[in-house]
Coordinates of C-alpha atoms in Angstrom, one line a residue:
Chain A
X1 CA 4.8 -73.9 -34.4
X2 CA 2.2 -71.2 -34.7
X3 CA 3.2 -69.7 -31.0
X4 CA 6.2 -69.2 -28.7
X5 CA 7.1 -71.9 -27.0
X6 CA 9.4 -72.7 -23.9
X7 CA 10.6 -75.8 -22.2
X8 CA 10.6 -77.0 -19.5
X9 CA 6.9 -76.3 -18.5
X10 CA 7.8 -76.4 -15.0
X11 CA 11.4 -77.1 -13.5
X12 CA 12.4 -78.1 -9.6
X13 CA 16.0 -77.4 -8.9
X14 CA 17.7 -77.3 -5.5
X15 CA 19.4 -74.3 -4.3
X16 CA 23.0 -74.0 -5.6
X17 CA 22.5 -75.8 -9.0
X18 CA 22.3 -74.1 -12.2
X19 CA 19.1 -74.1 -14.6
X20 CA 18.4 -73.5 -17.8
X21 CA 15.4 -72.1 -20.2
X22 CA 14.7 -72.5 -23.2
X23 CA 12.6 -70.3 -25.4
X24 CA 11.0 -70.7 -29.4
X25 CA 10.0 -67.5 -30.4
X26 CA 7.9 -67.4 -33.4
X27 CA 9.3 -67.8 -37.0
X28 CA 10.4 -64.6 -38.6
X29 CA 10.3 -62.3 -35.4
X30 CA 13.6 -60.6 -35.1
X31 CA 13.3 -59.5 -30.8
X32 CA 12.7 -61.8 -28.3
X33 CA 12.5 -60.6 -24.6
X34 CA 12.7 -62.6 -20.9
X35 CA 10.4 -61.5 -18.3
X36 CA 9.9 -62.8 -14.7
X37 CA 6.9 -63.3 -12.9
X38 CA 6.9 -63.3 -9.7
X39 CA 4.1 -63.3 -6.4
X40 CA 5.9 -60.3 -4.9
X41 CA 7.5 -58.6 -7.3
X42 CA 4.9 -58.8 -10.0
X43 CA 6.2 -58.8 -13.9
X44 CA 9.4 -57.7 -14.5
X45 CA 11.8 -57.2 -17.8
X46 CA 14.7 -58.6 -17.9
X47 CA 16.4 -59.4 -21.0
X48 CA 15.8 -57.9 -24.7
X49 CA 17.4 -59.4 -28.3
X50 CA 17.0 -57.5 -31.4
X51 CA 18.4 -59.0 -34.3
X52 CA 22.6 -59.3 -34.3
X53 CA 22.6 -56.4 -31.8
X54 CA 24.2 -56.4 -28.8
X55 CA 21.3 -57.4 -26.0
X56 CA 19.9 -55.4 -23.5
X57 CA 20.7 -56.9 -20.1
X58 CA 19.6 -53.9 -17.9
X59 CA 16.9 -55.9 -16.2
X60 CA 19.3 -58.8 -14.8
X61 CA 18.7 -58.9 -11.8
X62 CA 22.2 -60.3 -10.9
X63 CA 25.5 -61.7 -12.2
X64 CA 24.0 -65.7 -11.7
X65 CA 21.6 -64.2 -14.5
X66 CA 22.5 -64.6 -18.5
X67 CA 21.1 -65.6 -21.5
X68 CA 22.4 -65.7 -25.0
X69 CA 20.2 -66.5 -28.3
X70 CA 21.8 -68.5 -31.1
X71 CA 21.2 -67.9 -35.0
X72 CA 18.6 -65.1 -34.6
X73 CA 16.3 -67.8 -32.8
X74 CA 16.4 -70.0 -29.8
X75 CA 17.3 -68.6 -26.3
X76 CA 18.3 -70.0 -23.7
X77 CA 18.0 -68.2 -20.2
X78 CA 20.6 -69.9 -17.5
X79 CA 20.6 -69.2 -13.5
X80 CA 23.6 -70.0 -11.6
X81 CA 24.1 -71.1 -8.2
X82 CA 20.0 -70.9 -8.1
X83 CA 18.6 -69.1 -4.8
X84 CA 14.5 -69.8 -3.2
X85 CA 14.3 -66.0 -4.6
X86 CA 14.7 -67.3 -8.0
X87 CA 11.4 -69.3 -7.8
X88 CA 9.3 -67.3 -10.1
X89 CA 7.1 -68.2 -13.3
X90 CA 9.7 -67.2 -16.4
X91 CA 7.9 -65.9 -19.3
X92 CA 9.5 -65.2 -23.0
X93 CA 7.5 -63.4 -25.4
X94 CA 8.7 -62.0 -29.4
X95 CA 7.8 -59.9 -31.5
X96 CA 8.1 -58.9 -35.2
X97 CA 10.1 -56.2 -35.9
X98 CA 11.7 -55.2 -32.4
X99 CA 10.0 -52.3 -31.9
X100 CA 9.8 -52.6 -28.1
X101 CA 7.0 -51.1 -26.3
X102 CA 5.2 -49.5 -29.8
X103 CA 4.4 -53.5 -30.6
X104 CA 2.8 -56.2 -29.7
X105 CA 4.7 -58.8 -27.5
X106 CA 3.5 -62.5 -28.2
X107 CA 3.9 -64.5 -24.9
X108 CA 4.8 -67.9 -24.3
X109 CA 3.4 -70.0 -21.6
X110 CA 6.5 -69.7 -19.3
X111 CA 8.3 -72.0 -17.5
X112 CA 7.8 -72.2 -13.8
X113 CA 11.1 -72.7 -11.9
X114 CA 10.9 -74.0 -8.5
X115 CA 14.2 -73.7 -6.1
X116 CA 14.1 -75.7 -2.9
Chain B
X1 CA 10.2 -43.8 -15.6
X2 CA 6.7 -45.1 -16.7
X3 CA 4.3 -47.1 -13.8
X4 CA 1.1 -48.9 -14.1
X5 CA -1.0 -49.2 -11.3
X6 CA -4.4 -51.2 -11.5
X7 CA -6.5 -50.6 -8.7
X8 CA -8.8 -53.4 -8.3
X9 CA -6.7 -56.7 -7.2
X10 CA -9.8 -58.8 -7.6
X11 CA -13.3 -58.4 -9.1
X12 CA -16.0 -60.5 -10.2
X13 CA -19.1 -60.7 -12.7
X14 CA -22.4 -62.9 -13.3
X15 CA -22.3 -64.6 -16.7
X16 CA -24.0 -62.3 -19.6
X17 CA -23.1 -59.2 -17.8
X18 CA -21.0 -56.3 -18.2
X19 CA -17.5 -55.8 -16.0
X20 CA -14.9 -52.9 -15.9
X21 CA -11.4 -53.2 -14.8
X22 CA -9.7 -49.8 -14.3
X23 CA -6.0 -48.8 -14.9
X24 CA -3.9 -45.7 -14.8
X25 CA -0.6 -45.1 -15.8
X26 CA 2.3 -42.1 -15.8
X27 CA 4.2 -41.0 -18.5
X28 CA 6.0 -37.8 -20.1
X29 CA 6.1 -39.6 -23.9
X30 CA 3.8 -38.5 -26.1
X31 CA 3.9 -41.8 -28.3
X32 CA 3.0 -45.0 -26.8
X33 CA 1.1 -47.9 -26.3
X34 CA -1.3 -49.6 -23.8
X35 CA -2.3 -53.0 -23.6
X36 CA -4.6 -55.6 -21.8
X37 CA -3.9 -59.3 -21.6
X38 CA -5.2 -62.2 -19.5
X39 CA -3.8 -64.6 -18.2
X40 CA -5.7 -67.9 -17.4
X41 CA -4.2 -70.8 -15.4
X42 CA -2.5 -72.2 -17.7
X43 CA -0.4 -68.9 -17.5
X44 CA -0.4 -68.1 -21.1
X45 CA -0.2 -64.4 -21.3
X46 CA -2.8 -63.5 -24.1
X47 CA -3.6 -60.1 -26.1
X48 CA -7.1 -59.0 -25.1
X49 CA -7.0 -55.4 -27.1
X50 CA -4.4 -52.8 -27.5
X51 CA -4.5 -49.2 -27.9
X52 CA -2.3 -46.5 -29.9
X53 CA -1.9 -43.4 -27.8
X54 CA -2.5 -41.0 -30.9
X55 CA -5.5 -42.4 -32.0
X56 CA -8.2 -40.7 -30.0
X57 CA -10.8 -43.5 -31.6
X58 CA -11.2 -46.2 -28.2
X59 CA -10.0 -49.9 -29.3
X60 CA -12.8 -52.4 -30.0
X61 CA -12.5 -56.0 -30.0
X62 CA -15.6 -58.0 -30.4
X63 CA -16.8 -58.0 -26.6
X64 CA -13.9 -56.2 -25.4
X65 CA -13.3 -52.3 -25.4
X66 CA -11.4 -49.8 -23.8
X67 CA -12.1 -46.2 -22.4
X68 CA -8.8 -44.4 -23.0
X69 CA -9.0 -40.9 -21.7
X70 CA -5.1 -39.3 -22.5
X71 CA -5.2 -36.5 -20.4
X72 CA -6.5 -38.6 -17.5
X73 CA -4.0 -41.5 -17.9
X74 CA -6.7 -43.7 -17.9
X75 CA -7.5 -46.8 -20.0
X76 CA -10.2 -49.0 -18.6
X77 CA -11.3 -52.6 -20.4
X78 CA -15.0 -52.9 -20.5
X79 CA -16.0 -57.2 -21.1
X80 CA -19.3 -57.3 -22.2
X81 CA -21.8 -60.3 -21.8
X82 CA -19.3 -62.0 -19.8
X83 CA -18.4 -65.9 -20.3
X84 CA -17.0 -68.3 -18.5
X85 CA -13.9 -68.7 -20.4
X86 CA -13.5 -64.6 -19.4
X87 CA -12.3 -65.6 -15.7
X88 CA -8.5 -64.9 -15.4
X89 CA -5.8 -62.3 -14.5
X90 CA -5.7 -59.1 -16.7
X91 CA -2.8 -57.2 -16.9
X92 CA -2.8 -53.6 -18.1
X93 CA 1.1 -52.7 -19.4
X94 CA 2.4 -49.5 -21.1
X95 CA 5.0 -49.7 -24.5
X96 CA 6.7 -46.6 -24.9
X97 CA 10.1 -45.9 -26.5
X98 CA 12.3 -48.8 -24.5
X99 CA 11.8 -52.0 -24.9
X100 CA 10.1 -52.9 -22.6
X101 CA 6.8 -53.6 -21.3
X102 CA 5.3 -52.5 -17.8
X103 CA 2.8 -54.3 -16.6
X104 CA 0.3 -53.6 -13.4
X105 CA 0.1 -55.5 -10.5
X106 CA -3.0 -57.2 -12.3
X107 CA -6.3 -57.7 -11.7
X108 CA -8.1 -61.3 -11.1
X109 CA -11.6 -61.8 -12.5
X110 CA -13.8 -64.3 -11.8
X111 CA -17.4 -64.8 -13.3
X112 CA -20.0 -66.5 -11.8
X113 CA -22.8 -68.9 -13.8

């Protein structure tokens, strides 16, 4: 596809199980980043892949957080032992050469995640 | 570290007119970008107009500019001749030399036929 894409669209889990998200960044852009959005807290970074490089994690916000991307593409982004404070909207965006904040970040629709 | 602060949580404009949303920012880097999207309902966070902190020249998009004023910190987004489709949130967000972007708190614009 032309865009990012992500799956699910929207996701209801109960507290204590684990989730996980997908994300489809665009063909041919070598970073892909995880962001949250959230009513409180606003948007906030939390994972960054650039090529075979080792990812930067810095904005996990805890150990139940991780995500991993396979063959320069796909990521997944998995929560374990969800809590309620993981309810948020999770949005994934890429971009073409990995240039971080000196590029322009294609978004996709998110995935809003729902723990009860 | 680099913050965002938009300081207009909600505004609105009648169709066909002119609106300006307002954001400020703090930084030491000299190199760096600023950015608006919107986001409608359907959440899809989409590139309005962006901005290159050398080039003193403000960023023009069809019916969407900017006033960046680099001394002030300042980089406003003026929507002219306003349209329906032009209700959403608009975030403001700085790219500097991390990875990163920071977005404001967002602002939420509604127009009115």
């Amino acid at each position: 596809g032309a865009g990012v894409s992500q799956s699910p669209s929207n996701k209801v889990t109960e507290k204590g199980k684990d989730v996980e998200l997908r994300c489809d960044p665009i063909s041919g852009h070598t970073a892909l980043y995880w962001y949250r959005q959230s009513l409180g807290q606003g948007l906030e970074f939390l994972i960054y892949f650039q090529g075979n490089s080792a990812p930067d994690k810095s904005g996990l916000p805890s150990d139940r957080f991780s995500a991993e991307r396979t063959g320069g593409s796909v990521s997944t982004l998995t929560i374990q032992r969800t809590q309620q404070e993981d309810s948020a909207v999770y949005l994934c965006a890429s971009s073409l050469f990995g240039r971080g904040g000196t590029e322009t970040q294609y978004f996709g629709p998110g995935t809003r995640l729902l723990v009860l | 570290a680099q913050t965002v602060t938009q300081s207009q949580p909600e505004m609105s404009v009648q169709e066909a007119e002119t609106v300006t949303l307002s954001c400020t920012y703090d930084t030491s880097e000299s190199d760096y970008y600023l950015f608006w999207y919107k986001q409608p309902p359907s959440r899809q966070m989409i590139l309005v107009i962006r901005q290159e902190a050398y080039k003193q020249q403000n960023a023009t998009e069809n019916r969407f500019s900017v006033n960046f004023q680099k001394a002030a910190k300042s980089f406003s987004l003026k929507i002219s001749d306003s349209q329906l489709g032009d209700a959403a949130m608009y975030f403001c967000a700085y790219g500097g030399s991390n990875y990163k972007l920071t977005f404001g708190k967002g602002t939420l614009l509604t127009v009115n036929p």
